[in-house]
Amino acid sequence: MFDFVVPYLARYIHIASAITLLGGMFFALIAWLPALQKAGGAGEQSISDAIAARFRPWFLLAMLGLLLSGFYNYYRHVQLKDVPPLYHMVFGMKFLLALHVFAVGFLALKGGNAKRGRQITGVVISGLVIIGLSGWMRVLHLSFLIHAAH
Ligand code: HEM
């Protein structure tokens, strides 16, 4: 029972946090920032800062969720030895990109930031690459298990 519930919760937290963090940043890139820029006017920066301040606690919560559930997932695979060596290399690339997403995303949501648009573009690009690497890790893991069973 415990063997099922904890990995299940970790997976749920990981996916929900990834959706919150990356979805929020994607929404900013395609809707929030371009719409504000189009509207123009003197209040543009302060409205943008107010939206960023609202999203910031959710960004931090999602970051914590990704780190805790991600390290748990990784530790579990390492302990069970159920992944091939390439898995660890892909994980290394993913982790470096995740650090980029966390650091630049954190800076982008700070008040009075004139470079917000460019920083959020970088975060979304890295985030999309991370999704690709995560899928690769999953396929590596599953095919390793299938081969081990035969
Ligand atoms: C922006 C940050 C991140 C995003 C968008 C992200 C996204 C994802 C997604 C979509 C999956 C596949 C979930 C599934 O099929 O169960 C996944 C799996 C995983 N993630 Fe992340 N993740 C992020 C950060 C992290 C971090 C910081 C760690 C480690 C500390 C981590 C470790 C893992 C591990 C070990 C898996 C399991 C892969 C497998 O199926 O073998 N992730 N991640």
Short mmCIF file of N, CA and C and ligand atoms in Angstrom, two decimals:
data_model
loop_
_atom_site.label_atom_id
_atom_site.label_comp_id
_atom_site.label_asym_id
_atom_site.label_seq_id
_atom_site.Cartn_x
_atom_site.Cartn_y
_atom_site.Cartn_z
N MET A 1 0.84 -1.21 0.00
CA MET A 1 0.00 0.00 0.00
C MET A 1 0.88 1.26 0.00
N PHE A 2 1.78 1.35 1.01
CA PHE A 2 2.68 2.49 1.13
C PHE A 2 3.58 2.61 -0.10
N ASP A 3 3.96 1.42 -0.62
CA ASP A 3 4.80 1.35 -1.81
C ASP A 3 4.14 1.96 -3.04
N PHE A 4 2.82 1.99 -3.01
CA PHE A 4 2.07 2.54 -4.13
C PHE A 4 1.74 4.03 -3.90
N VAL A 5 1.27 4.32 -2.68
CA VAL A 5 0.74 5.67 -2.41
C VAL A 5 1.81 6.75 -2.53
N VAL A 6 2.99 6.51 -1.96
CA VAL A 6 4.02 7.57 -1.99
C VAL A 6 4.51 7.85 -3.42
N PRO A 7 4.88 6.82 -4.22
CA PRO A 7 5.27 7.13 -5.61
C PRO A 7 4.14 7.78 -6.40
N TYR A 8 2.89 7.35 -6.12
CA TYR A 8 1.75 7.94 -6.83
C TYR A 8 1.63 9.42 -6.49
N LEU A 9 1.71 9.75 -5.18
CA LEU A 9 1.61 11.15 -4.76
C LEU A 9 2.76 11.98 -5.33
N ALA A 10 3.96 11.38 -5.34
CA ALA A 10 5.13 12.10 -5.87
C ALA A 10 4.91 12.42 -7.35
N ARG A 11 4.36 11.47 -8.09
CA ARG A 11 4.12 11.69 -9.52
C ARG A 11 3.05 12.78 -9.71
N TYR A 12 2.00 12.70 -8.88
CA TYR A 12 0.93 13.69 -8.96
C TYR A 12 1.50 15.10 -8.69
N ILE A 13 2.27 15.22 -7.61
CA ILE A 13 2.83 16.53 -7.23
C ILE A 13 3.75 17.04 -8.34
N HIS A 14 4.56 16.13 -8.91
CA HIS A 14 5.50 16.53 -9.97
C HIS A 14 4.74 17.09 -11.19
N ILE A 15 3.73 16.35 -11.62
CA ILE A 15 3.00 16.77 -12.83
C ILE A 15 2.20 18.04 -12.56
N ALA A 16 1.51 18.10 -11.41
CA ALA A 16 0.71 19.30 -11.08
C ALA A 16 1.62 20.52 -10.98
N SER A 17 2.81 20.35 -10.38
CA SER A 17 3.73 21.49 -10.24
C SER A 17 4.28 21.92 -11.60
N ALA A 18 4.60 20.94 -12.46
CA ALA A 18 5.13 21.28 -13.79
C ALA A 18 4.07 22.07 -14.59
N ILE A 19 2.81 21.65 -14.48
CA ILE A 19 1.73 22.35 -15.18
C ILE A 19 1.60 23.78 -14.65
N THR A 20 1.62 23.93 -13.32
CA THR A 20 1.46 25.26 -12.71
C THR A 20 2.59 26.19 -13.15
N LEU A 21 3.83 25.70 -13.02
CA LEU A 21 4.99 26.57 -13.30
C LEU A 21 5.12 26.91 -14.79
N LEU A 22 5.13 25.86 -15.59
CA LEU A 22 5.35 26.09 -17.03
C LEU A 22 4.11 26.68 -17.69
N GLY A 23 2.92 26.23 -17.24
CA GLY A 23 1.68 26.77 -17.80
C GLY A 23 1.56 28.27 -17.53
N GLY A 24 1.92 28.68 -16.30
CA GLY A 24 1.87 30.10 -15.96
C GLY A 24 2.83 30.91 -16.82
N MET A 25 4.02 30.37 -17.02
CA MET A 25 5.02 31.08 -17.82
C MET A 25 4.60 31.13 -19.30
N PHE A 26 3.99 30.06 -19.78
CA PHE A 26 3.53 30.01 -21.17
C PHE A 26 2.39 31.03 -21.36
N PHE A 27 1.49 31.09 -20.39
CA PHE A 27 0.39 32.05 -20.45
C PHE A 27 0.94 33.48 -20.48
N ALA A 28 1.96 33.73 -19.67
CA ALA A 28 2.58 35.07 -19.65
C ALA A 28 3.14 35.42 -21.02
N LEU A 29 3.80 34.44 -21.63
CA LEU A 29 4.45 34.68 -22.92
C LEU A 29 3.45 34.94 -24.04
N ILE A 30 2.38 34.16 -24.06
CA ILE A 30 1.46 34.30 -25.21
C ILE A 30 0.29 35.24 -24.96
N ALA A 31 -0.05 35.53 -23.69
CA ALA A 31 -1.25 36.35 -23.45
C ALA A 31 -0.97 37.60 -22.59
N TRP A 32 -0.49 37.39 -21.38
CA TRP A 32 -0.31 38.51 -20.44
C TRP A 32 0.60 39.59 -21.02
N LEU A 33 1.83 39.26 -21.33
CA LEU A 33 2.80 40.30 -21.72
C LEU A 33 2.45 40.96 -23.07
N PRO A 34 2.11 40.18 -24.12
CA PRO A 34 1.76 40.85 -25.39
C PRO A 34 0.51 41.72 -25.28
N ALA A 35 -0.50 41.27 -24.49
CA ALA A 35 -1.74 42.06 -24.37
C ALA A 35 -1.44 43.39 -23.66
N LEU A 36 -0.62 43.33 -22.60
CA LEU A 36 -0.28 44.56 -21.87
C LEU A 36 0.51 45.52 -22.75
N GLN A 37 1.41 44.94 -23.53
CA GLN A 37 2.25 45.78 -24.40
C GLN A 37 1.38 46.48 -25.45
N LYS A 38 0.39 45.72 -25.96
CA LYS A 38 -0.49 46.28 -26.98
C LYS A 38 -1.34 47.41 -26.39
N ALA A 39 -1.81 47.19 -25.15
CA ALA A 39 -2.63 48.22 -24.50
C ALA A 39 -1.81 49.48 -24.23
N GLY A 40 -0.50 49.30 -23.99
CA GLY A 40 0.42 50.42 -23.75
C GLY A 40 0.01 51.23 -22.53
N GLY A 41 0.36 52.50 -22.50
CA GLY A 41 -0.05 53.37 -21.39
C GLY A 41 0.94 53.40 -20.26
N ALA A 42 0.74 54.38 -19.36
CA ALA A 42 1.70 54.62 -18.29
C ALA A 42 1.71 53.49 -17.26
N GLY A 43 0.56 52.80 -17.08
CA GLY A 43 0.48 51.80 -16.01
C GLY A 43 1.01 50.43 -16.40
N GLU A 44 1.57 50.30 -17.60
CA GLU A 44 1.96 48.97 -18.11
C GLU A 44 2.86 48.20 -17.12
N GLN A 45 3.94 48.88 -16.66
CA GLN A 45 4.89 48.19 -15.77
C GLN A 45 4.24 47.84 -14.43
N SER A 46 3.41 48.75 -13.90
CA SER A 46 2.85 48.45 -12.57
C SER A 46 1.80 47.34 -12.64
N ILE A 47 1.04 47.28 -13.75
CA ILE A 47 0.06 46.17 -13.88
C ILE A 47 0.83 44.86 -14.03
N SER A 48 1.89 44.90 -14.86
CA SER A 48 2.70 43.70 -15.06
C SER A 48 3.31 43.23 -13.73
N ASP A 49 3.80 44.21 -12.92
CA ASP A 49 4.37 43.87 -11.61
C ASP A 49 3.32 43.25 -10.68
N ALA A 50 2.10 43.77 -10.75
CA ALA A 50 1.04 43.25 -9.87
C ALA A 50 0.70 41.81 -10.25
N ILE A 51 0.67 41.52 -11.57
CA ILE A 51 0.38 40.14 -12.01
C ILE A 51 1.53 39.21 -11.57
N ALA A 52 2.75 39.70 -11.77
CA ALA A 52 3.92 38.89 -11.39
C ALA A 52 3.90 38.59 -9.89
N ALA A 53 3.54 39.58 -9.07
CA ALA A 53 3.51 39.39 -7.61
C ALA A 53 2.46 38.36 -7.22
N ARG A 54 1.34 38.32 -7.95
CA ARG A 54 0.28 37.33 -7.67
C ARG A 54 0.75 35.92 -8.00
N PHE A 55 1.51 35.80 -9.09
CA PHE A 55 1.93 34.46 -9.54
C PHE A 55 3.13 33.93 -8.73
N ARG A 56 3.93 34.85 -8.17
CA ARG A 56 5.19 34.46 -7.53
C ARG A 56 5.06 33.36 -6.46
N PRO A 57 4.09 33.46 -5.50
CA PRO A 57 4.00 32.39 -4.49
C PRO A 57 3.70 31.03 -5.13
N TRP A 58 2.91 31.02 -6.21
CA TRP A 58 2.59 29.76 -6.89
C TRP A 58 3.80 29.21 -7.61
N PHE A 59 4.59 30.11 -8.17
CA PHE A 59 5.84 29.71 -8.83
C PHE A 59 6.75 29.03 -7.80
N LEU A 60 6.88 29.68 -6.61
CA LEU A 60 7.78 29.13 -5.58
C LEU A 60 7.27 27.79 -5.05
N LEU A 61 5.95 27.70 -4.88
CA LEU A 61 5.37 26.44 -4.39
C LEU A 61 5.61 25.32 -5.42
N ALA A 62 5.40 25.65 -6.70
CA ALA A 62 5.60 24.65 -7.77
C ALA A 62 7.07 24.24 -7.82
N MET A 63 7.97 25.21 -7.62
CA MET A 63 9.42 24.91 -7.64
C MET A 63 9.76 23.92 -6.51
N LEU A 64 9.22 24.19 -5.33
CA LEU A 64 9.45 23.30 -4.19
C LEU A 64 8.88 21.91 -4.49
N GLY A 65 7.66 21.88 -5.06
CA GLY A 65 7.02 20.60 -5.40
C GLY A 65 7.85 19.81 -6.39
N LEU A 66 8.39 20.50 -7.42
CA LEU A 66 9.20 19.82 -8.44
C LEU A 66 10.48 19.28 -7.83
N LEU A 67 11.12 20.09 -6.97
CA LEU A 67 12.40 19.65 -6.39
C LEU A 67 12.20 18.45 -5.46
N LEU A 68 11.20 18.54 -4.57
CA LEU A 68 11.00 17.45 -3.60
C LEU A 68 10.56 16.16 -4.31
N SER A 69 9.55 16.27 -5.18
CA SER A 69 9.05 15.06 -5.84
C SER A 69 10.08 14.54 -6.85
N GLY A 70 10.82 15.47 -7.49
CA GLY A 70 11.83 15.06 -8.48
C GLY A 70 12.98 14.31 -7.84
N PHE A 71 13.49 14.84 -6.71
CA PHE A 71 14.59 14.14 -6.03
C PHE A 71 14.12 12.79 -5.48
N TYR A 72 12.89 12.77 -4.98
CA TYR A 72 12.34 11.50 -4.48
C TYR A 72 12.30 10.47 -5.62
N ASN A 73 11.74 10.90 -6.78
CA ASN A 73 11.64 10.01 -7.94
C ASN A 73 13.00 9.47 -8.36
N TYR A 74 13.95 10.39 -8.43
CA TYR A 74 15.29 10.02 -8.89
C TYR A 74 15.95 9.05 -7.90
N TYR A 75 15.86 9.39 -6.61
CA TYR A 75 16.46 8.57 -5.56
C TYR A 75 15.87 7.15 -5.61
N ARG A 76 14.56 7.09 -5.86
CA ARG A 76 13.87 5.80 -5.90
C ARG A 76 14.41 4.94 -7.06
N HIS A 77 14.57 5.59 -8.25
CA HIS A 77 15.09 4.83 -9.40
C HIS A 77 16.53 4.38 -9.14
N VAL A 78 17.33 5.23 -8.53
CA VAL A 78 18.73 4.88 -8.25
C VAL A 78 18.77 3.73 -7.26
N GLN A 79 17.94 3.82 -6.23
CA GLN A 79 17.94 2.79 -5.19
C GLN A 79 17.46 1.45 -5.74
N LEU A 80 16.44 1.48 -6.60
CA LEU A 80 15.91 0.23 -7.17
C LEU A 80 16.76 -0.28 -8.33
N LYS A 81 17.71 0.55 -8.79
CA LYS A 81 18.60 0.21 -9.92
C LYS A 81 17.75 -0.22 -11.14
N ASP A 82 16.67 0.53 -11.41
CA ASP A 82 15.77 0.14 -12.50
C ASP A 82 15.90 1.06 -13.72
N VAL A 83 17.08 1.69 -13.85
CA VAL A 83 17.30 2.57 -15.02
C VAL A 83 18.69 2.31 -15.62
N PRO A 84 18.85 2.55 -16.95
CA PRO A 84 20.16 2.35 -17.59
C PRO A 84 21.08 3.55 -17.32
N PRO A 85 22.41 3.43 -17.60
CA PRO A 85 23.34 4.53 -17.32
C PRO A 85 22.97 5.84 -18.05
N LEU A 86 22.45 5.72 -19.29
CA LEU A 86 22.09 6.92 -20.05
C LEU A 86 21.05 7.78 -19.31
N TYR A 87 20.21 7.11 -18.52
CA TYR A 87 19.17 7.81 -17.75
C TYR A 87 19.80 8.90 -16.88
N HIS A 88 20.95 8.58 -16.26
CA HIS A 88 21.59 9.54 -15.34
C HIS A 88 22.15 10.74 -16.10
N MET A 89 22.61 10.49 -17.34
CA MET A 89 23.14 11.59 -18.15
C MET A 89 21.99 12.53 -18.54
N VAL A 90 20.88 11.94 -18.98
CA VAL A 90 19.72 12.77 -19.37
C VAL A 90 19.21 13.53 -18.14
N PHE A 91 19.22 12.87 -16.98
CA PHE A 91 18.79 13.54 -15.75
C PHE A 91 19.68 14.76 -15.46
N GLY A 92 21.00 14.60 -15.68
CA GLY A 92 21.94 15.71 -15.44
C GLY A 92 21.60 16.91 -16.31
N MET A 93 21.30 16.65 -17.60
CA MET A 93 20.95 17.76 -18.51
C MET A 93 19.65 18.40 -18.05
N LYS A 94 18.70 17.55 -17.69
CA LYS A 94 17.39 18.08 -17.25
C LYS A 94 17.55 18.94 -16.00
N PHE A 95 18.36 18.47 -15.05
CA PHE A 95 18.51 19.20 -13.79
C PHE A 95 19.14 20.58 -14.02
N LEU A 96 20.15 20.64 -14.90
CA LEU A 96 20.79 21.94 -15.19
C LEU A 96 19.78 22.91 -15.80
N LEU A 97 18.97 22.38 -16.75
CA LEU A 97 17.95 23.24 -17.36
C LEU A 97 16.90 23.66 -16.34
N ALA A 98 16.57 22.74 -15.41
CA ALA A 98 15.58 23.09 -14.37
C ALA A 98 16.13 24.22 -13.49
N LEU A 99 17.44 24.18 -13.20
CA LEU A 99 18.04 25.27 -12.40
C LEU A 99 17.91 26.60 -13.15
N HIS A 100 18.09 26.54 -14.48
CA HIS A 100 17.93 27.75 -15.30
C HIS A 100 16.49 28.27 -15.19
N VAL A 101 15.53 27.35 -15.33
CA VAL A 101 14.11 27.74 -15.24
C VAL A 101 13.80 28.37 -13.87
N PHE A 102 14.31 27.76 -12.79
CA PHE A 102 14.00 28.27 -11.45
C PHE A 102 14.64 29.65 -11.23
N ALA A 103 15.93 29.77 -11.60
CA ALA A 103 16.64 31.03 -11.32
C ALA A 103 16.09 32.18 -12.18
N VAL A 104 15.96 31.93 -13.50
CA VAL A 104 15.51 33.01 -14.39
C VAL A 104 14.02 33.32 -14.15
N GLY A 105 13.23 32.28 -13.89
CA GLY A 105 11.82 32.50 -13.60
C GLY A 105 11.65 33.34 -12.34
N PHE A 106 12.44 33.08 -11.32
CA PHE A 106 12.40 33.83 -10.06
C PHE A 106 12.73 35.31 -10.32
N LEU A 107 13.79 35.53 -11.11
CA LEU A 107 14.19 36.92 -11.43
C LEU A 107 13.10 37.62 -12.25
N ALA A 108 12.51 36.88 -13.21
CA ALA A 108 11.52 37.47 -14.11
C ALA A 108 10.30 37.97 -13.33
N LEU A 109 10.00 37.33 -12.20
CA LEU A 109 8.79 37.71 -11.46
C LEU A 109 9.06 38.80 -10.41
N LYS A 110 10.30 39.30 -10.35
CA LYS A 110 10.61 40.38 -9.40
C LYS A 110 10.00 41.69 -9.88
N GLY A 111 9.65 42.58 -8.97
CA GLY A 111 9.03 43.86 -9.32
C GLY A 111 9.98 44.78 -10.10
N GLY A 112 9.42 45.65 -10.92
CA GLY A 112 10.21 46.66 -11.64
C GLY A 112 11.17 46.07 -12.67
N ASN A 113 10.86 44.89 -13.17
CA ASN A 113 11.78 44.22 -14.09
C ASN A 113 11.43 44.56 -15.55
N ALA A 114 12.35 45.26 -16.22
CA ALA A 114 12.08 45.66 -17.61
C ALA A 114 12.41 44.53 -18.60
N LYS A 115 13.16 43.50 -18.13
CA LYS A 115 13.58 42.42 -19.04
C LYS A 115 12.66 41.20 -18.92
N ARG A 116 11.50 41.38 -18.29
CA ARG A 116 10.61 40.24 -18.00
C ARG A 116 10.30 39.40 -19.25
N GLY A 117 9.96 40.07 -20.36
CA GLY A 117 9.56 39.35 -21.58
C GLY A 117 10.64 38.42 -22.08
N ARG A 118 11.88 38.94 -22.14
CA ARG A 118 13.00 38.14 -22.66
C ARG A 118 13.29 36.97 -21.72
N GLN A 119 13.25 37.25 -20.42
CA GLN A 119 13.56 36.19 -19.44
C GLN A 119 12.50 35.08 -19.50
N ILE A 120 11.23 35.48 -19.63
CA ILE A 120 10.17 34.46 -19.67
C ILE A 120 10.26 33.63 -20.95
N THR A 121 10.70 34.27 -22.05
CA THR A 121 10.90 33.50 -23.29
C THR A 121 11.94 32.39 -23.04
N GLY A 122 13.03 32.73 -22.37
CA GLY A 122 14.08 31.74 -22.07
C GLY A 122 13.55 30.63 -21.18
N VAL A 123 12.74 31.00 -20.19
CA VAL A 123 12.18 30.01 -19.26
C VAL A 123 11.28 29.02 -20.02
N VAL A 124 10.44 29.55 -20.93
CA VAL A 124 9.52 28.67 -21.66
C VAL A 124 10.30 27.73 -22.59
N ILE A 125 11.33 28.26 -23.26
CA ILE A 125 12.13 27.39 -24.15
C ILE A 125 12.78 26.27 -23.33
N SER A 126 13.44 26.63 -22.23
CA SER A 126 14.08 25.59 -21.40
C SER A 126 13.04 24.61 -20.88
N GLY A 127 11.88 25.14 -20.48
CA GLY A 127 10.81 24.28 -19.95
C GLY A 127 10.36 23.26 -20.97
N LEU A 128 10.23 23.69 -22.23
CA LEU A 128 9.79 22.75 -23.27
C LEU A 128 10.85 21.68 -23.54
N VAL A 129 12.12 22.09 -23.47
CA VAL A 129 13.19 21.09 -23.64
C VAL A 129 13.14 20.09 -22.47
N ILE A 130 12.88 20.60 -21.27
CA ILE A 130 12.79 19.73 -20.08
C ILE A 130 11.68 18.68 -20.26
N ILE A 131 10.54 19.09 -20.82
CA ILE A 131 9.45 18.12 -21.04
C ILE A 131 9.94 17.01 -21.98
N GLY A 132 10.69 17.41 -23.03
CA GLY A 132 11.24 16.42 -23.96
C GLY A 132 12.20 15.47 -23.26
N LEU A 133 13.08 16.02 -22.40
CA LEU A 133 14.05 15.17 -21.69
C LEU A 133 13.33 14.25 -20.70
N SER A 134 12.27 14.76 -20.07
CA SER A 134 11.52 13.94 -19.09
C SER A 134 10.87 12.75 -19.79
N GLY A 135 10.32 13.00 -20.99
CA GLY A 135 9.72 11.92 -21.75
C GLY A 135 10.77 10.87 -22.13
N TRP A 136 11.95 11.38 -22.48
CA TRP A 136 13.07 10.48 -22.84
C TRP A 136 13.43 9.60 -21.62
N MET A 137 13.53 10.24 -20.45
CA MET A 137 13.84 9.49 -19.22
C MET A 137 12.81 8.39 -18.97
N ARG A 138 11.55 8.76 -19.19
CA ARG A 138 10.47 7.79 -18.93
C ARG A 138 10.58 6.59 -19.90
N VAL A 139 10.83 6.90 -21.19
CA VAL A 139 10.94 5.81 -22.18
C VAL A 139 12.17 4.94 -21.85
N LEU A 140 13.29 5.59 -21.47
CA LEU A 140 14.50 4.83 -21.12
C LEU A 140 14.20 3.89 -19.96
N HIS A 141 13.50 4.42 -18.97
CA HIS A 141 13.18 3.64 -17.78
C HIS A 141 12.26 2.46 -18.12
N LEU A 142 11.19 2.75 -18.88
CA LEU A 142 10.24 1.69 -19.20
C LEU A 142 10.86 0.62 -20.09
N SER A 143 11.66 1.03 -21.10
CA SER A 143 12.23 0.00 -21.98
C SER A 143 13.29 -0.81 -21.24
N PHE A 144 13.97 -0.19 -20.27
CA PHE A 144 14.93 -0.94 -19.45
C PHE A 144 14.20 -2.03 -18.66
N LEU A 145 13.06 -1.67 -18.09
CA LEU A 145 12.28 -2.65 -17.30
C LEU A 145 11.76 -3.78 -18.19
N ILE A 146 11.28 -3.42 -19.40
CA ILE A 146 10.74 -4.44 -20.31
C ILE A 146 11.84 -5.42 -20.71
N HIS A 147 13.04 -4.87 -21.05
CA HIS A 147 14.16 -5.75 -21.43
C HIS A 147 14.59 -6.63 -20.27
N ALA A 148 14.59 -6.05 -19.06
CA ALA A 148 15.02 -6.82 -17.88
C ALA A 148 14.06 -7.99 -17.62
N ALA A 149 12.79 -7.80 -17.99
CA ALA A 149 11.79 -8.84 -17.71
C ALA A 149 11.86 -10.00 -18.71
N HIS A 150 12.58 -9.80 -19.85
CA HIS A 150 12.65 -10.87 -20.86
C HIS A 150 13.95 -11.66 -20.82
C1 HEM B 1 10.78 22.99 -14.72
C2 HEM B 1 11.05 21.90 -14.05
C3 HEM B 1 10.53 20.52 -14.36
C4 HEM B 1 9.57 20.09 -15.26
C5 HEM B 1 8.74 20.94 -16.23
C6 HEM B 1 9.49 18.65 -15.13
C7 HEM B 1 8.63 17.83 -15.84
C8 HEM B 1 8.54 16.47 -15.73
C9 HEM B 1 7.58 15.63 -16.42
C10 HEM B 1 6.49 16.14 -17.36
C11 HEM B 1 7.83 14.34 -16.06
C12 HEM B 1 7.11 13.09 -16.52
C13 HEM B 1 6.15 12.71 -15.42
C14 HEM B 1 5.64 11.31 -15.51
O1 HEM B 1 5.44 10.80 -16.59
O2 HEM B 1 5.43 10.74 -14.42
C15 HEM B 1 8.96 14.34 -15.15
C16 HEM B 1 9.53 13.22 -14.59
C17 HEM B 1 10.63 13.23 -13.75
N1 HEM B 1 11.26 14.35 -13.23
FE1 HEM B 1 10.81 16.27 -13.68
N2 HEM B 1 10.40 18.22 -14.17
C18 HEM B 1 11.05 19.34 -13.68
C19 HEM B 1 12.01 19.37 -12.70
C20 HEM B 1 12.58 18.25 -12.12
C21 HEM B 1 13.59 18.28 -11.09
C22 HEM B 1 14.15 19.56 -10.46
C23 HEM B 1 13.92 16.98 -10.83
C24 HEM B 1 14.91 16.41 -9.85
C25 HEM B 1 15.35 17.02 -8.80
C26 HEM B 1 13.11 16.13 -11.67
C27 HEM B 1 13.15 14.74 -11.71
C28 HEM B 1 12.30 13.93 -12.43
C29 HEM B 1 12.35 12.47 -12.43
C30 HEM B 1 13.36 11.60 -11.70
C31 HEM B 1 11.30 12.04 -13.25
C32 HEM B 1 10.92 10.58 -13.55
C33 HEM B 1 11.31 10.20 -14.95
C34 HEM B 1 10.94 8.75 -15.22
O3 HEM B 1 9.80 8.47 -15.60
O4 HEM B 1 11.81 7.90 -15.03
N3 HEM B 1 12.29 16.94 -12.43
N4 HEM B 1 9.37 15.66 -14.96
#
